[in-house]
Coordinates of C-alpha atoms and ligand atoms in Angstrom, one line a residue:
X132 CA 106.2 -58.3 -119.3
X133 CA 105.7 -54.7 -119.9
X134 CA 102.5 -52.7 -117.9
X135 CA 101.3 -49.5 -118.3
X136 CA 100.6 -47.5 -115.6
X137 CA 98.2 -44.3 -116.1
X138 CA 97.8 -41.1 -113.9
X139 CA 94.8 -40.6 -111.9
X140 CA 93.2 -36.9 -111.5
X141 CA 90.8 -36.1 -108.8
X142 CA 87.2 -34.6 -110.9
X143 CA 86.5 -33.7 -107.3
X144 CA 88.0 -34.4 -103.9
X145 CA 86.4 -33.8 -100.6
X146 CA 87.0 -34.1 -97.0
X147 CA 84.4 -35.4 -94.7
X148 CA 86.1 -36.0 -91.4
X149 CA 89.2 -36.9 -89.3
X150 CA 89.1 -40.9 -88.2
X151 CA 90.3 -42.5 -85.0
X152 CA 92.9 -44.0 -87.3
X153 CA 94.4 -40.9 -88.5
X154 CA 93.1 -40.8 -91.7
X155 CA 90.0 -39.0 -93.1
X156 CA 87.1 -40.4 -94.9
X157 CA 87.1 -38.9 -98.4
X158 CA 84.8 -38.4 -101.1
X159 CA 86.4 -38.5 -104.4
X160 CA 85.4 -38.6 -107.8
X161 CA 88.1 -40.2 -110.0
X162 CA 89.9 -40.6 -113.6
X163 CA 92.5 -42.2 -115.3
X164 CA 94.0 -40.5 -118.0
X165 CA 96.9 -41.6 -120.9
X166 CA 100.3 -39.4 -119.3
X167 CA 101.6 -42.9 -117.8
X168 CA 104.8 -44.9 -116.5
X169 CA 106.0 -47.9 -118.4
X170 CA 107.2 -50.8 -116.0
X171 CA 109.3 -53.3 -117.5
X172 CA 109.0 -56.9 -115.2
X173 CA 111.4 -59.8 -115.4
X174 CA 111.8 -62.9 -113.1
X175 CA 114.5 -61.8 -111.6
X176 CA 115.8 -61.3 -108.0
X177 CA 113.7 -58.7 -106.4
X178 CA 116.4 -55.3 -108.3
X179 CA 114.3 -52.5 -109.3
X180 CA 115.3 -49.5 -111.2
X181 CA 113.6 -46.1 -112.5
X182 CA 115.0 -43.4 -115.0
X183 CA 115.1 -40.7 -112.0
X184 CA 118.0 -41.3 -110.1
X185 CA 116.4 -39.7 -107.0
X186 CA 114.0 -41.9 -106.4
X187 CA 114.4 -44.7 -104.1
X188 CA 114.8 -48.0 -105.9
X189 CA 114.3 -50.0 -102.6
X190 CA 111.8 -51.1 -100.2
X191 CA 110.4 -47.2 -99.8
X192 CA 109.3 -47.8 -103.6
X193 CA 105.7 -48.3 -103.6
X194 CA 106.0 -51.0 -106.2
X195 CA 108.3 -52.9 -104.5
X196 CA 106.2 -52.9 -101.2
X197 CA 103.8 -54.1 -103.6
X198 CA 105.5 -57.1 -104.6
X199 CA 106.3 -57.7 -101.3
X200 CA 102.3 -57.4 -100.2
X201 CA 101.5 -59.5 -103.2
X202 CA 103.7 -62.7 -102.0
X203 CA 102.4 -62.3 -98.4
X204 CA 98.7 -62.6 -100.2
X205 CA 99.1 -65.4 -102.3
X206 CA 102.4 -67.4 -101.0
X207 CA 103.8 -67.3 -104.2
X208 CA 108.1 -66.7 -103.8
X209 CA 107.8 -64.9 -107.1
X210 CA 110.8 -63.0 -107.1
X211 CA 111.1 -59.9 -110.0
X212 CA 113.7 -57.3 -111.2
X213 CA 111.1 -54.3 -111.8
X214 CA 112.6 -51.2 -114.3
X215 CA 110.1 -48.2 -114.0
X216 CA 110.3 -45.6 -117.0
X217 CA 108.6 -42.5 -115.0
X218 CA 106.9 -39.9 -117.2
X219 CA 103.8 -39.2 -114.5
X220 CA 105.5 -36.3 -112.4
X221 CA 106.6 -37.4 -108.7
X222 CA 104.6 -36.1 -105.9
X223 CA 102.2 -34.3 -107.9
X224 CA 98.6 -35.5 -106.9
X225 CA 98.6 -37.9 -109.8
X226 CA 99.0 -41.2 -107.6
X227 CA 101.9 -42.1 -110.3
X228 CA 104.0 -44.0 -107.3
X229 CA 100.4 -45.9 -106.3
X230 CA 99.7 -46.5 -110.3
X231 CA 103.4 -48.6 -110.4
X232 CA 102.3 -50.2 -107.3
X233 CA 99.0 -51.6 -108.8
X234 CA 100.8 -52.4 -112.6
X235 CA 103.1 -55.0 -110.2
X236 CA 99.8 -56.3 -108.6
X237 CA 98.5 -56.8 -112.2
X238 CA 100.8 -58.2 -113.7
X239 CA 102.5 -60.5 -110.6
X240 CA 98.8 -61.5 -110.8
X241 CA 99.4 -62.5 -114.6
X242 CA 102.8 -63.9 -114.5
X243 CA 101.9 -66.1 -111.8
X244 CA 98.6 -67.4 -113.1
X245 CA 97.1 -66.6 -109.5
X246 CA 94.1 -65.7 -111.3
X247 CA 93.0 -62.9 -108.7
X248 CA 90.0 -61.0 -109.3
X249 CA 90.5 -57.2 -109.9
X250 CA 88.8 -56.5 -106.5
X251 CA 91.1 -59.1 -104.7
X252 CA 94.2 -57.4 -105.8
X253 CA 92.7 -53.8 -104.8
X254 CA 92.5 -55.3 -101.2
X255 CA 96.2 -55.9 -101.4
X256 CA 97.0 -52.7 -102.7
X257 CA 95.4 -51.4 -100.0
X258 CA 98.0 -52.0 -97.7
X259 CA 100.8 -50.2 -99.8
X260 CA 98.8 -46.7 -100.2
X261 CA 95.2 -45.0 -99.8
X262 CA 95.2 -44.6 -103.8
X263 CA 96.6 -47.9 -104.9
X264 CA 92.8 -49.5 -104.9
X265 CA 91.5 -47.3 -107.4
X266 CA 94.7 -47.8 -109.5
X267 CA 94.3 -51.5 -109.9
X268 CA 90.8 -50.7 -111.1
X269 CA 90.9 -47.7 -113.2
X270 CA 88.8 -45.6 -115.1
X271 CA 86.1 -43.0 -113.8
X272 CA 85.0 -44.3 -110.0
X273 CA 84.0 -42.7 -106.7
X274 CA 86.4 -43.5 -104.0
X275 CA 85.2 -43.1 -100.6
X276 CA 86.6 -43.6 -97.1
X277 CA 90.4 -43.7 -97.0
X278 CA 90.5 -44.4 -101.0
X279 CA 89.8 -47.8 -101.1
X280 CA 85.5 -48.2 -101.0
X281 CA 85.1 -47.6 -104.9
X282 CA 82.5 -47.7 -107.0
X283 CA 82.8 -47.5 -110.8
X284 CA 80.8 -44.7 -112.7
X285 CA 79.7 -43.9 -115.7
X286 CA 82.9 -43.0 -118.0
X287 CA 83.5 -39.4 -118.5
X288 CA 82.9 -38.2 -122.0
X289 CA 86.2 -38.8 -124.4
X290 CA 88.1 -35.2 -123.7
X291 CA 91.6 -33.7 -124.3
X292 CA 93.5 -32.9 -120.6
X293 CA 96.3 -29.9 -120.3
X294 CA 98.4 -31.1 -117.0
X295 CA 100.7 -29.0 -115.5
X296 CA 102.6 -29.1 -112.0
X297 CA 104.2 -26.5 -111.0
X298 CA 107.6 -26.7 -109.6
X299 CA 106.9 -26.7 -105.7
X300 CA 106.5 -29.8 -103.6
X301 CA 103.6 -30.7 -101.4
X302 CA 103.6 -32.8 -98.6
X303 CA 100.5 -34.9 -98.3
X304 CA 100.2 -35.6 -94.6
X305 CA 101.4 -31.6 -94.1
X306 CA 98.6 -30.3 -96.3
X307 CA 95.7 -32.7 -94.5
X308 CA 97.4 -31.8 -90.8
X309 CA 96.5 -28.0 -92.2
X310 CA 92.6 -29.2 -92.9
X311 CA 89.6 -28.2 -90.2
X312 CA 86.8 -30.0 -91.9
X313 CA 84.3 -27.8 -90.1
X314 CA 85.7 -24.9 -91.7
X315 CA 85.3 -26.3 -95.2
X316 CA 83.2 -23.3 -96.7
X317 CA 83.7 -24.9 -100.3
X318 CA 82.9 -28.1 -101.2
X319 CA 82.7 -30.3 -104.9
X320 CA 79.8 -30.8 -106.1
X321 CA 80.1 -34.8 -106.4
X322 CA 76.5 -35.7 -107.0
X323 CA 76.1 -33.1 -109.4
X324 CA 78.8 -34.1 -111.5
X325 CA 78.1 -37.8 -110.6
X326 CA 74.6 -36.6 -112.1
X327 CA 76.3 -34.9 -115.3
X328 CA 78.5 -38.5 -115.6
X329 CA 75.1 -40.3 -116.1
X330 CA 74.2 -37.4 -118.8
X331 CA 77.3 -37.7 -120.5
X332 CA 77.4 -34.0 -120.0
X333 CA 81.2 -33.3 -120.6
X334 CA 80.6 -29.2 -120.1
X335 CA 78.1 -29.9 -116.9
X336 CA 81.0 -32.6 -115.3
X337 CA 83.9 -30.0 -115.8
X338 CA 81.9 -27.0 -114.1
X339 CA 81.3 -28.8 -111.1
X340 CA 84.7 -30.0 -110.7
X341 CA 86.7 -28.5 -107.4
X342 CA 88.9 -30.1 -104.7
X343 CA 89.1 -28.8 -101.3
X344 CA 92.6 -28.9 -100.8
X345 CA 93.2 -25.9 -102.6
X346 CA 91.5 -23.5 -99.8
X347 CA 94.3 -24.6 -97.4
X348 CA 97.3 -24.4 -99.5
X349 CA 99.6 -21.1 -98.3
X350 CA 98.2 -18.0 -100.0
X351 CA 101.2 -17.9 -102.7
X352 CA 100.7 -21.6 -103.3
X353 CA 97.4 -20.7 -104.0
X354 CA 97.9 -17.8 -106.0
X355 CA 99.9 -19.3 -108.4
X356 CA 97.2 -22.6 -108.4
X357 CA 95.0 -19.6 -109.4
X358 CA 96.4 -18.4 -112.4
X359 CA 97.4 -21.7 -113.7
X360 CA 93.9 -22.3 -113.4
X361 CA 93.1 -19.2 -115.3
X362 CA 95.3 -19.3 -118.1
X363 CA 93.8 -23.4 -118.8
X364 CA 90.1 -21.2 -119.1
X365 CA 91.2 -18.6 -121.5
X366 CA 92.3 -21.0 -123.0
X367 CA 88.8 -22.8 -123.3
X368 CA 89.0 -25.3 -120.6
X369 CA 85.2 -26.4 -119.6
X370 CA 86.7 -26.4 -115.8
X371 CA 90.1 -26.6 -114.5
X372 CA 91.1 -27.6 -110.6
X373 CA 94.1 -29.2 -108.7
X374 CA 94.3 -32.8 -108.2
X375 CA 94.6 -34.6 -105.1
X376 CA 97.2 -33.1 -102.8
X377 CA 98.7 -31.0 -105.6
X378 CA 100.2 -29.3 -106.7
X379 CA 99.6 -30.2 -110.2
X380 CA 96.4 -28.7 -111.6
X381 CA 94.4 -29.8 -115.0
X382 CA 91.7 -28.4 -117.4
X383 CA 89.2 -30.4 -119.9
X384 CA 88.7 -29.2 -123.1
X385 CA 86.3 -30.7 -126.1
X386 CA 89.1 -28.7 -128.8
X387 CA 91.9 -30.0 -129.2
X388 CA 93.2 -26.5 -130.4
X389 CA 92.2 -25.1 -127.6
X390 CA 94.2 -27.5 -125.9
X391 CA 97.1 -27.2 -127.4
X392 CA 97.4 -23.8 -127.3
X393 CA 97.1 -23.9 -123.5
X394 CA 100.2 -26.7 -123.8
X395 CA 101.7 -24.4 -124.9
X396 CA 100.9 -20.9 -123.3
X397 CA 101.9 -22.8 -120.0
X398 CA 104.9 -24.5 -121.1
X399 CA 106.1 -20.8 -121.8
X400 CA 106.2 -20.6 -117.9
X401 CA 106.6 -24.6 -117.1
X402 CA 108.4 -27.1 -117.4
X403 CA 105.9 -30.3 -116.7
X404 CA 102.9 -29.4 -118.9
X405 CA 101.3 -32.3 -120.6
X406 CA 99.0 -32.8 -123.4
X407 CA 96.6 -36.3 -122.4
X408 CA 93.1 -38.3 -123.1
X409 CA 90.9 -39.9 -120.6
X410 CA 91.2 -43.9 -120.2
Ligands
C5P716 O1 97.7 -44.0 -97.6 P1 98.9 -43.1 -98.0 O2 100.2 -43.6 -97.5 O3 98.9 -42.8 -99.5 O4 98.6 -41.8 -97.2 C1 99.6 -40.8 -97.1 C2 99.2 -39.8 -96.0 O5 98.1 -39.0 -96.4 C3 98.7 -40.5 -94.7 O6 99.8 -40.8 -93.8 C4 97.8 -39.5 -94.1 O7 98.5 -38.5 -93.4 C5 97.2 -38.9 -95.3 N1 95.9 -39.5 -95.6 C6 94.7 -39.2 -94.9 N2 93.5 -39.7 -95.2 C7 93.4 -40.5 -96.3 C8 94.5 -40.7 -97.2 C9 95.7 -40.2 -96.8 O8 94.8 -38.5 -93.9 N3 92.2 -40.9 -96.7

């Protein structure tokens, strides 16, 4: 069976608090769009394989620990050799290692016939990683709480995405350990734009779009988040931000000129720029 699995970009992303359990309760207005991984699935004998040799093939793979939390769920020994063409860029704040995991949930749920409901897999997923819920389900939604309390939303209008991550890793549990939610001066507008969803107000939804991750990055992390940013609204981008953790950062434009042409101004500097729809 072959499964798609699209990126996810944060429209907003906001940080209410720090929980007993570690994590923070988040507020997070979410997308899928069409830059995705292919995942080839075979009855097999639990191999797994992906097109970057440095990534780990083995039970630190998110969609291998989702196989594995998908047998403990249902009792079903189904045992599957997994192959994982990547294309969504690895630890760029486009939850492509959670989007595998939930393409396994899917389709384990369809090769086995265990006829769980889409909800019912995203409580599995929850186990294997905070944005692994919303993968399973897709399309525009507010996540809230670790990730996993979602709530679909009206569909953001049909628009051409420029992605582009730059070439410096962040690490997610670094960047939150750097977060003081009371000294969150910025925040997302998410009802607004939850507001301009129900419009079907493209322009109004990518104006209001911000994540507050990007007022902790380090200041030359942030510069260059800046200009990247910049360049997408020359360009003509209705908004541009970063997308969860970063560091990759996007802009929505209703041309698809205009979008090409910021492809291509930023591939002049990078070497991961992409050209996407919505889903
Ligand atoms: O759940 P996941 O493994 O994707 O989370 C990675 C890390 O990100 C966690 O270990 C935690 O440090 C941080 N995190 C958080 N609050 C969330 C989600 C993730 O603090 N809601």
């Amino acid at each position: 069976m072959q499964a798609l699995a699209y990126a996810k970009l944060n429209l907003t992303l906001d940080i209410l608090g720090k929980r007993e359990d570690g994590y923070h309760n988040l507020q997070m207005v979410m997308q899928s769009i069409s830059l995705s991984d292919t995942l080839t699935i075979t009855p097999g004998s639990g191999r797994m394989d992906t097109n970057l040799s440095y990534l780990p093939s083995d039970e630190r793979n998110l969609a291998q620990l989702a196989a594995a939390a998908f047998r403990r769920a249902t009792g079903q020994d189904c045992q599957v050799d997994i192959s994982i063409d990547k294309h969504i860029p690895v630890c760029a704040g486009m939850a492509g290692g959670s989007s595998d995991a939930a393409a396994v949930l899917r389709a384990l749920n369809q090769l086995t016939g265990a006829g769980l409901t889409p909800e019912q897999l995203a409580k599995i997923g929850a186990a294997v990683g905070s944005d692994v819920p919303y993968c399973v389900l897709g399309g525009t939604a507010l996540a809230e709480g670790r990730g996993e309390v979602l709530q679909a939303l009206p569909p953001l209008p049909a628009c051409h995405v420029v992605v582009c991550k730059p070439p410096f890793p962040i690490s997610t549990p670094q960047l939150f350990a750097r977060v003081d939610v009371k000294k969150i001066v910025r925040r997302p507008d998410t009802r607004g734009l939850i507001a301009a969803l129900e419009r079907g107000d493209l322009a109004d939804a990518a104006r209001r779009m911000y994540n507050v991750f990007e007022d902790v990055l380090e200041p030359r992390r942030r510069s260059e988040i800046d200009a990247i940013k910049s360049v997408l609204i020359d360009c003509g981008a209705l908004g541009a931000s970063m997308t969860g953790s970063g560091p990759t950062v996007f802009g929505l434009f209703d041309n698809a000129q205009a979008a090409r042409q910021a492809q291509q101004r930023l591939s002049e500097q990078y070497r991961e720029v992409f050209l996407a729809e919505t889903v």
